[in-house]
PDB file of C-alpha atoms in Angstrom:
ATOM      1  CA  MET Y 253       0.154  -0.051  -0.244  1.00  0.00           C
ATOM      2  CA  SER Y 254       1.261   3.443  -0.909  1.00  0.00           C
ATOM      3  CA  LYS Y 255       2.670   5.983   2.115  1.00  0.00           C
ATOM      4  CA  PHE Y 256       0.698   8.579   0.230  1.00  0.00           C
ATOM      5  CA  ILE Y 257      -3.105   9.386  -0.177  1.00  0.00           C
ATOM      6  CA  LEU Y 258      -4.305  10.747  -3.099  1.00  0.00           C
ATOM      7  CA  GLU Y 259      -7.869  12.078  -3.338  1.00  0.00           C
ATOM      8  CA  VAL Y 260      -9.897  13.409  -6.133  1.00  0.00           C
ATOM      9  CA  CYS Y 261     -12.876  15.695  -5.929  1.00  0.00           C
ATOM     10  CA  VAL Y 262     -15.352  14.957  -8.595  1.00  0.00           C
ATOM     11  CA  ASP Y 263     -19.249  16.276  -9.372  1.00  0.00           C
ATOM     12  CA  SER Y 264     -20.418  13.514 -11.979  1.00  0.00           C
ATOM     13  CA  VAL Y 265     -20.478   9.626 -12.402  1.00  0.00           C
ATOM     14  CA  GLU Y 266     -18.172   9.969 -15.420  1.00  0.00           C
ATOM     15  CA  SER Y 267     -15.409  11.879 -13.262  1.00  0.00           C
ATOM     16  CA  ALA Y 268     -15.574   9.087 -10.346  1.00  0.00           C
ATOM     17  CA  VAL Y 269     -14.721   6.438 -12.717  1.00  0.00           C
ATOM     18  CA  ALA Y 270     -12.202   8.353 -14.110  1.00  0.00           C
ATOM     19  CA  ALA Y 271     -10.747   8.950 -11.251  1.00  0.00           C
ATOM     20  CA  ALA Y 272     -11.038   5.423  -9.581  1.00  0.00           C
ATOM     21  CA  ARG Y 273      -9.496   4.165 -13.009  1.00  0.00           C
ATOM     22  CA  GLY Y 274      -6.428   6.716 -12.821  1.00  0.00           C
ATOM     23  CA  GLY Y 275      -5.549   5.512  -9.274  1.00  0.00           C
ATOM     24  CA  ALA Y 276      -7.350   7.770  -6.683  1.00  0.00           C
ATOM     25  CA  ASP Y 277      -7.156   6.554  -2.955  1.00  0.00           C
ATOM     26  CA  ARG Y 278     -10.491   8.113  -2.698  1.00  0.00           C
ATOM     27  CA  LEU Y 279     -12.916  10.439  -3.921  1.00  0.00           C
ATOM     28  CA  GLU Y 280     -14.432  13.836  -2.682  1.00  0.00           C
ATOM     29  CA  LEU Y 281     -18.200  13.796  -3.898  1.00  0.00           C
ATOM     30  CA  CYS Y 282     -19.490  17.568  -4.034  1.00  0.00           C
ATOM     31  CA  ALA Y 283     -21.786  19.303  -6.940  1.00  0.00           C
ATOM     32  CA  ASN Y 284     -20.963  22.712  -8.479  1.00  0.00           C
ATOM     33  CA  LEU Y 285     -16.991  22.209  -8.656  1.00  0.00           C
ATOM     34  CA  ILE Y 286     -17.297  25.517 -10.459  1.00  0.00           C
ATOM     35  CA  ILE Y 287     -18.012  27.438  -7.622  1.00  0.00           C
ATOM     36  CA  GLY Y 288     -15.737  25.465  -5.123  1.00  0.00           C
ATOM     37  CA  GLY Y 289     -18.179  22.473  -4.424  1.00  0.00           C
ATOM     38  CA  THR Y 290     -21.507  22.331  -2.937  1.00  0.00           C
ATOM     39  CA  SER Y 291     -23.328  19.457  -1.091  1.00  0.00           C
ATOM     40  CA  PRO Y 292     -24.225  16.370  -3.654  1.00  0.00           C
ATOM     41  CA  SER Y 293     -27.498  14.785  -4.502  1.00  0.00           C
ATOM     42  CA  PRO Y 294     -27.683  11.366  -2.570  1.00  0.00           C
ATOM     43  CA  TYR Y 295     -29.022  10.167  -5.698  1.00  0.00           C
ATOM     44  CA  LEU Y 296     -25.298  10.726  -7.424  1.00  0.00           C
ATOM     45  CA  PHE Y 297     -23.527   9.492  -4.633  1.00  0.00           C
ATOM     46  CA  GLN Y 298     -26.193   6.135  -5.263  1.00  0.00           C
ATOM     47  CA  GLU Y 299     -25.179   5.938  -8.689  1.00  0.00           C
ATOM     48  CA  ILE Y 300     -21.354   6.296  -8.138  1.00  0.00           C
ATOM     49  CA  ARG Y 301     -21.698   3.376  -5.782  1.00  0.00           C
ATOM     50  CA  LYS Y 302     -23.279   1.242  -8.705  1.00  0.00           C
ATOM     51  CA  HIS Y 303     -20.050   1.843 -10.838  1.00  0.00           C
ATOM     52  CA  THR Y 304     -17.338   2.009  -8.280  1.00  0.00           C
ATOM     53  CA  ASP Y 305     -16.610   0.666  -4.483  1.00  0.00           C
ATOM     54  CA  ILE Y 306     -13.786   3.365  -4.121  1.00  0.00           C
ATOM     55  CA  PRO Y 307     -14.107   5.115  -0.780  1.00  0.00           C
ATOM     56  CA  ILE Y 308     -16.216   8.127  -0.765  1.00  0.00           C
ATOM     57  CA  HIS Y 309     -16.240  11.208   1.183  1.00  0.00           C
ATOM     58  CA  VAL Y 310     -19.122  13.799   0.810  1.00  0.00           C
ATOM     59  CA  LEU Y 311     -18.338  17.446   0.723  1.00  0.00           C
ATOM     60  CA  LEU Y 312     -21.153  18.879   2.919  1.00  0.00           C
ATOM     61  CA  ARG Y 313     -21.642  22.816   2.386  1.00  0.00           C
ATOM     62  CA  PRO Y 314     -25.370  24.387   1.428  1.00  0.00           C
ATOM     63  CA  ARG Y 315     -24.382  27.100  -0.152  1.00  0.00           C
ATOM     64  CA  PHE Y 316     -21.663  28.879  -2.074  1.00  0.00           C
ATOM     65  CA  GLY Y 317     -19.911  31.807  -0.327  1.00  0.00           C
ATOM     66  CA  ASP Y 318     -18.755  32.161   3.194  1.00  0.00           C
ATOM     67  CA  PHE Y 319     -18.988  29.352   6.212  1.00  0.00           C
ATOM     68  CA  CYS Y 320     -20.880  31.176   8.682  1.00  0.00           C
ATOM     69  CA  TYR Y 321     -24.228  29.472   8.588  1.00  0.00           C
ATOM     70  CA  THR Y 322     -27.920  30.461   9.525  1.00  0.00           C
ATOM     71  CA  ASP Y 323     -29.789  28.219  12.053  1.00  0.00           C
ATOM     72  CA  ALA Y 324     -31.676  26.468   8.649  1.00  0.00           C
ATOM     73  CA  GLU Y 325     -28.162  25.891   7.055  1.00  0.00           C
ATOM     74  CA  PHE Y 326     -26.905  24.267  10.144  1.00  0.00           C
ATOM     75  CA  SER Y 327     -30.297  22.181  10.362  1.00  0.00           C
ATOM     76  CA  ILE Y 328     -29.607  21.246   6.872  1.00  0.00           C
ATOM     77  CA  LEU Y 329     -25.636  19.952   7.652  1.00  0.00           C
ATOM     78  CA  LYS Y 330     -26.817  17.890  10.432  1.00  0.00           C
ATOM     79  CA  GLU Y 331     -29.566  16.139   8.077  1.00  0.00           C
ATOM     80  CA  GLU Y 332     -26.950  15.497   5.590  1.00  0.00           C
ATOM     81  CA  VAL Y 333     -24.253  14.636   7.557  1.00  0.00           C
ATOM     82  CA  SER Y 334     -26.737  11.625   9.080  1.00  0.00           C
ATOM     83  CA  HIS Y 335     -28.171  10.681   5.932  1.00  0.00           C
ATOM     84  CA  PHE Y 336     -24.966  10.081   3.880  1.00  0.00           C
ATOM     85  CA  ARG Y 337     -23.744   8.241   6.975  1.00  0.00           C
ATOM     86  CA  ASN Y 338     -26.785   5.877   6.563  1.00  0.00           C
ATOM     87  CA  MET Y 339     -26.393   5.556   3.132  1.00  0.00           C
ATOM     88  CA  GLY Y 340     -22.610   4.162   3.717  1.00  0.00           C
ATOM     89  CA  ALA Y 341     -20.368   7.360   2.908  1.00  0.00           C
ATOM     90  CA  GLU Y 342     -16.681   6.756   4.478  1.00  0.00           C
ATOM     91  CA  GLY Y 343     -16.510  10.267   5.376  1.00  0.00           C
ATOM     92  CA  ALA Y 344     -17.906  13.730   5.827  1.00  0.00           C
ATOM     93  CA  VAL Y 345     -16.107  16.885   4.529  1.00  0.00           C
ATOM     94  CA  ILE Y 346     -17.212  19.779   6.827  1.00  0.00           C
ATOM     95  CA  GLY Y 347     -16.482  22.877   8.016  1.00  0.00           C
ATOM     96  CA  ILE Y 348     -18.047  26.077   9.901  1.00  0.00           C
ATOM     97  CA  LEU Y 349     -16.766  29.282  11.206  1.00  0.00           C
ATOM     98  CA  THR Y 350     -17.518  31.797  13.641  1.00  0.00           C
ATOM     99  CA  PRO Y 351     -18.159  35.481  12.515  1.00  0.00           C
ATOM    100  CA  ASP Y 352     -14.696  36.072  13.947  1.00  0.00           C
ATOM    101  CA  GLY Y 353     -13.319  33.601  12.011  1.00  0.00           C
ATOM    102  CA  SER Y 354     -12.574  31.006  14.774  1.00  0.00           C
ATOM    103  CA  LEU Y 355     -13.742  27.171  14.391  1.00  0.00           C
ATOM    104  CA  ASP Y 356     -17.337  27.083  15.289  1.00  0.00           C
ATOM    105  CA  THR Y 357     -16.111  24.300  17.541  1.00  0.00           C
ATOM    106  CA  LYS Y 358     -19.887  23.709  19.381  1.00  0.00           C
ATOM    107  CA  ARG Y 359     -21.565  23.202  15.819  1.00  0.00           C
ATOM    108  CA  LEU Y 360     -18.683  20.970  14.762  1.00  0.00           C
ATOM    109  CA  GLY Y 361     -18.678  19.268  17.636  1.00  0.00           C
ATOM    110  CA  GLU Y 362     -22.678  18.202  16.881  1.00  0.00           C
ATOM    111  CA  LEU Y 363     -21.739  17.184  13.367  1.00  0.00           C
ATOM    112  CA  ALA Y 364     -18.864  14.910  14.510  1.00  0.00           C
ATOM    113  CA  LYS Y 365     -21.423  13.136  16.848  1.00  0.00           C
ATOM    114  CA  LEU Y 366     -23.561  12.871  13.816  1.00  0.00           C
ATOM    115  CA  GLY Y 367     -21.094  11.223  11.647  1.00  0.00           C
ATOM    116  CA  GLU Y 368     -19.628   9.102  14.350  1.00  0.00           C
ATOM    117  CA  GLY Y 369     -17.856   6.258  12.518  1.00  0.00           C
ATOM    118  CA  MET Y 370     -17.150   8.300   9.555  1.00  0.00           C
ATOM    119  CA  SER Y 371     -13.562   9.884   8.563  1.00  0.00           C
ATOM    120  CA  LEU Y 372     -14.101  13.957   9.131  1.00  0.00           C
ATOM    121  CA  THR Y 373     -12.076  15.945   6.934  1.00  0.00           C
ATOM    122  CA  LEU Y 374     -12.048  19.758   7.785  1.00  0.00           C
ATOM    123  CA  HIS Y 375     -12.332  21.753   4.494  1.00  0.00           C
ATOM    124  CA  ARG Y 376     -10.982  24.654   3.291  1.00  0.00           C
ATOM    125  CA  ALA Y 377     -12.900  26.783   5.827  1.00  0.00           C
ATOM    126  CA  PHE Y 378      -9.685  26.462   7.349  1.00  0.00           C
ATOM    127  CA  ASP Y 379      -8.003  28.622   4.788  1.00  0.00           C
ATOM    128  CA  VAL Y 380      -9.673  31.469   5.662  1.00  0.00           C
ATOM    129  CA  CYS Y 381      -9.581  30.784   9.599  1.00  0.00           C
ATOM    130  CA  ARG Y 382      -8.104  33.462  11.983  1.00  0.00           C
ATOM    131  CA  ASP Y 383      -5.511  31.092  13.220  1.00  0.00           C
ATOM    132  CA  PRO Y 384      -4.561  27.871  11.634  1.00  0.00           C
ATOM    133  CA  PHE Y 385      -2.705  26.490  14.200  1.00  0.00           C
ATOM    134  CA  ALA Y 386      -5.189  26.919  16.775  1.00  0.00           C
ATOM    135  CA  ALA Y 387      -7.834  25.775  14.508  1.00  0.00           C
ATOM    136  CA  MET Y 388      -5.776  22.404  14.124  1.00  0.00           C
ATOM    137  CA  GLU Y 389      -5.524  21.867  17.548  1.00  0.00           C
ATOM    138  CA  GLN Y 390      -9.400  22.143  17.707  1.00  0.00           C
ATOM    139  CA  ALA Y 391      -9.922  19.833  14.932  1.00  0.00           C
ATOM    140  CA  MET Y 392      -7.951  17.546  16.625  1.00  0.00           C
ATOM    141  CA  GLU Y 393     -10.011  17.812  19.703  1.00  0.00           C
ATOM    142  CA  LEU Y 394     -13.153  17.488  17.656  1.00  0.00           C
ATOM    143  CA  GLY Y 395     -11.787  14.160  16.117  1.00  0.00           C
ATOM    144  CA  PHE Y 396     -11.038  15.310  12.734  1.00  0.00           C
ATOM    145  CA  SER Y 397      -8.757  12.997  10.861  1.00  0.00           C
ATOM    146  CA  THR Y 398      -8.029  15.187   7.905  1.00  0.00           C
ATOM    147  CA  ILE Y 399      -7.626  18.831   7.262  1.00  0.00           C
ATOM    148  CA  LEU Y 400      -7.476  20.020   3.361  1.00  0.00           C
ATOM    149  CA  THR Y 401      -5.580  23.232   2.781  1.00  0.00           C
ATOM    150  CA  SER Y 402      -3.858  25.417   0.519  1.00  0.00           C
ATOM    151  CA  GLY Y 403      -2.201  26.864   3.179  1.00  0.00           C
ATOM    152  CA  GLN Y 404      -4.317  30.057   3.342  1.00  0.00           C
ATOM    153  CA  LYS Y 405      -3.195  31.095  -0.372  1.00  0.00           C
ATOM    154  CA  ASN Y 406      -5.266  30.547  -3.440  1.00  0.00           C
ATOM    155  CA  SER Y 407      -3.179  27.400  -4.318  1.00  0.00           C
ATOM    156  CA  ALA Y 408      -1.081  24.735  -2.570  1.00  0.00           C
ATOM    157  CA  LEU Y 409       2.210  25.949  -4.190  1.00  0.00           C
ATOM    158  CA  GLU Y 410       1.664  29.356  -2.860  1.00  0.00           C
ATOM    159  CA  GLY Y 411       0.893  28.129   0.469  1.00  0.00           C
ATOM    160  CA  ALA Y 412       3.683  25.437   0.581  1.00  0.00           C
ATOM    161  CA  GLU Y 413       5.318  27.016   4.049  1.00  0.00           C
ATOM    162  CA  LEU Y 414       2.102  27.029   5.935  1.00  0.00           C
ATOM    163  CA  ILE Y 415       1.664  23.452   4.851  1.00  0.00           C
ATOM    164  CA  LYS Y 416       5.116  22.684   5.739  1.00  0.00           C
ATOM    165  CA  GLU Y 417       4.888  24.140   9.108  1.00  0.00           C
ATOM    166  CA  LEU Y 418       1.160  22.530   9.959  1.00  0.00           C
ATOM    167  CA  GLU Y 419       2.861  19.199   8.773  1.00  0.00           C
ATOM    168  CA  GLU Y 420       5.739  19.905  11.427  1.00  0.00           C
ATOM    169  CA  LYS Y 421       3.240  20.685  14.053  1.00  0.00           C
ATOM    170  CA  SER Y 422       0.883  18.258  13.723  1.00  0.00           C
ATOM    171  CA  GLN Y 423       3.530  15.389  14.092  1.00  0.00           C
ATOM    172  CA  GLY Y 424       1.161  12.951  12.511  1.00  0.00           C
ATOM    173  CA  ARG Y 425      -1.503  13.262  15.049  1.00  0.00           C
ATOM    174  CA  ILE Y 426      -3.633  14.797  11.869  1.00  0.00           C
ATOM    175  CA  LEU Y 427      -3.377  14.490   8.048  1.00  0.00           C
ATOM    176  CA  ILE Y 428      -2.403  17.562   6.104  1.00  0.00           C
ATOM    177  CA  GLN Y 429      -3.610  17.175   2.709  1.00  0.00           C
ATOM    178  CA  ALA Y 430      -2.425  20.016  -0.045  1.00  0.00           C
ATOM    179  CA  GLY Y 431      -5.160  20.888  -1.956  1.00  0.00           C
ATOM    180  CA  SER Y 432      -5.988  23.559  -4.642  1.00  0.00           C
ATOM    181  CA  GLY Y 433      -3.987  23.487  -7.862  1.00  0.00           C
ATOM    182  CA  VAL Y 434      -2.748  20.133  -7.376  1.00  0.00           C
ATOM    183  CA  ASN Y 435      -1.405  18.121 -10.486  1.00  0.00           C
ATOM    184  CA  ALA Y 436       1.875  15.611 -11.072  1.00  0.00           C
ATOM    185  CA  GLN Y 437       4.207  18.493 -11.781  1.00  0.00           C
ATOM    186  CA  VAL Y 438       2.924  20.381  -8.423  1.00  0.00           C
ATOM    187  CA  ILE Y 439       3.445  17.510  -6.162  1.00  0.00           C
ATOM    188  CA  GLN Y 440       6.905  17.257  -7.302  1.00  0.00           C
ATOM    189  CA  LYS Y 441       7.347  20.611  -6.351  1.00  0.00           C
ATOM    190  CA  LEU Y 442       5.776  20.300  -2.909  1.00  0.00           C
ATOM    191  CA  TYR Y 443       6.583  17.087  -1.547  1.00  0.00           C
ATOM    192  CA  PRO Y 444      10.433  17.940  -0.909  1.00  0.00           C
ATOM    193  CA  ILE Y 445       9.052  20.933   0.738  1.00  0.00           C
ATOM    194  CA  THR Y 446       6.227  20.428   3.009  1.00  0.00           C
ATOM    195  CA  LYS Y 447       6.579  16.570   3.341  1.00  0.00           C
ATOM    196  CA  ALA Y 448       2.951  16.416   2.985  1.00  0.00           C
ATOM    197  CA  ARG Y 449       1.514  12.764   2.771  1.00  0.00           C
ATOM    198  CA  ALA Y 450      -1.812  13.365   1.400  1.00  0.00           C
ATOM    199  CA  TYR Y 451      -2.759  15.406  -1.814  1.00  0.00           C
ATOM    200  CA  HIS Y 452      -6.284  16.399  -3.219  1.00  0.00           C
ATOM    201  CA  MET Y 453      -6.802  17.310  -7.024  1.00  0.00           C
ATOM    202  CA  SER Y 454      -9.572  17.583  -9.440  1.00  0.00           C
ATOM    203  CA  GLY Y 455      -7.469  16.734 -12.510  1.00  0.00           C
ATOM    204  CA  LYS Y 456      -9.994  18.749 -14.509  1.00  0.00           C
ATOM    205  CA  VAL Y 457     -10.132  18.803 -18.195  1.00  0.00           C
ATOM    206  CA  THR Y 458     -13.116  21.168 -20.061  1.00  0.00           C
ATOM    207  CA  LEU Y 459     -14.857  19.362 -22.498  1.00  0.00           C
ATOM    208  CA  ASP Y 460     -17.074  20.680 -25.290  1.00  0.00           C
ATOM    209  CA  SER Y 461     -21.059  20.118 -25.265  1.00  0.00           C
ATOM    210  CA  ASN Y 462     -22.787  17.671 -27.374  1.00  0.00           C
ATOM    211  CA  MET Y 463     -25.059  20.162 -28.458  1.00  0.00           C
ATOM    212  CA  ARG Y 464     -24.996  21.710 -32.029  1.00  0.00           C
ATOM    213  CA  TYR Y 465     -27.793  24.308 -31.598  1.00  0.00           C
ATOM    214  CA  ARG Y 466     -26.008  26.606 -29.254  1.00  0.00           C
ATOM    215  CA  LYS Y 467     -28.155  29.943 -28.450  1.00  0.00           C
ATOM    216  CA  ALA Y 468     -26.390  32.903 -28.150  1.00  0.00           C
ATOM    217  CA  GLY Y 469     -26.650  35.498 -25.286  1.00  0.00           C
ATOM    218  CA  VAL Y 470     -28.363  33.548 -22.852  1.00  0.00           C
ATOM    219  CA  SER Y 471     -26.424  32.737 -19.561  1.00  0.00           C
ATOM    220  CA  MET Y 472     -27.905  30.099 -16.764  1.00  0.00           C
ATOM    221  CA  GLY Y 473     -25.718  31.727 -14.208  1.00  0.00           C
ATOM    222  CA  ILE Y 474     -21.984  32.928 -13.874  1.00  0.00           C
ATOM    223  CA  GLY Y 475     -21.972  35.240 -17.404  1.00  0.00           C
ATOM    224  CA  SER Y 476     -17.958  34.288 -17.701  1.00  0.00           C
ATOM    225  CA  VAL Y 477     -18.235  30.912 -17.834  1.00  0.00           C
ATOM    226  CA  SER Y 478     -20.040  28.968 -21.181  1.00  0.00           C
ATOM    227  CA  GLU Y 479     -23.173  26.424 -20.767  1.00  0.00           C
ATOM    228  CA  TYR Y 480     -21.440  24.850 -23.516  1.00  0.00           C
ATOM    229  CA  GLU Y 481     -18.353  23.690 -21.604  1.00  0.00           C
ATOM    230  CA  ILE Y 482     -18.646  20.349 -19.236  1.00  0.00           C
ATOM    231  CA  TRP Y 483     -15.554  19.792 -16.714  1.00  0.00           C
ATOM    232  CA  ARG Y 484     -14.429  16.408 -16.118  1.00  0.00           C
ATOM    233  CA  THR Y 485     -11.811  14.655 -14.434  1.00  0.00           C
ATOM    234  CA  ASP Y 486      -9.031  13.725 -16.789  1.00  0.00           C
ATOM    235  CA  GLU Y 487      -8.196   9.622 -16.006  1.00  0.00           C
ATOM    236  CA  GLU Y 488      -4.727  10.373 -17.267  1.00  0.00           C
ATOM    237  CA  ALA Y 489      -3.975  13.475 -14.986  1.00  0.00           C
ATOM    238  CA  VAL Y 490      -5.108  11.562 -11.995  1.00  0.00           C
ATOM    239  CA  ARG Y 491      -2.549   8.435 -13.527  1.00  0.00           C
ATOM    240  CA  LYS Y 492       0.265  10.775 -13.556  1.00  0.00           C
ATOM    241  CA  ALA Y 493      -0.293  12.102 -10.102  1.00  0.00           C
ATOM    242  CA  ARG Y 494      -0.236   8.648  -8.850  1.00  0.00           C
ATOM    243  CA  GLU Y 495       2.850   7.755 -10.464  1.00  0.00           C
ATOM    244  CA  VAL Y 496       4.714  10.763  -8.989  1.00  0.00           C
ATOM    245  CA  LEU Y 497       3.855   9.716  -5.824  1.00  0.00           C
ATOM    246  CA  GLU Y 498       4.818   6.116  -6.559  1.00  0.00           C
ATOM    247  CA  GLY Y 499       8.416   7.651  -7.309  1.00  0.00           C
ATOM    248  CA  LEU Y 500       8.539   9.533  -4.290  1.00  0.00           C
TER     249      LEU Y 500
END
């Protein structure tokens, strides 16, 4: 078994299958990767289970934007943790902040209890928290097994120094997983600096829609993004990342 973990974030069945074939150890399943990911449909989870038995960690995020949630949004999160646990998801990827930028340990503690038996990952809410080292210690106290982080920068390569510090200060008590902008080439640069043992990537490739008729000037949401582009995980990109990890 590899000493490294390669996680691939996916939001479709096709991407999940490609990630598994490319050598991913596990999936982070979400919806709407284009906006950083939101909670996926349970039916997407079910469909992926028909095609692969790779472990699935489900990202639970009720909406786009910050991580300071209303009572209604927190209620949704609690239901989602329970539901995906009952469906057999191996992990939950969660994060909540207070208005002052600290981890909301009370609410996260409630989610951790609901997700008992699941592997818990603190997602990139960590990257916009006030004190990453305090948050890391709190995450461990709450029972989290992994922190997904770009080192509080836009990409893991930019945040390499903080990832290194987190890896050193954690002393193996929690898995520090480098994510954002990660691919085979980035892993080759990151590992000598950070010594991180876990990596998170999308392996994204942009495909052209099968639509022949295309209505010009109509946008369904983000005007800067074409409605006729489809994001998918590239099996070969995942395979190259796996090969790099196996060679370290």
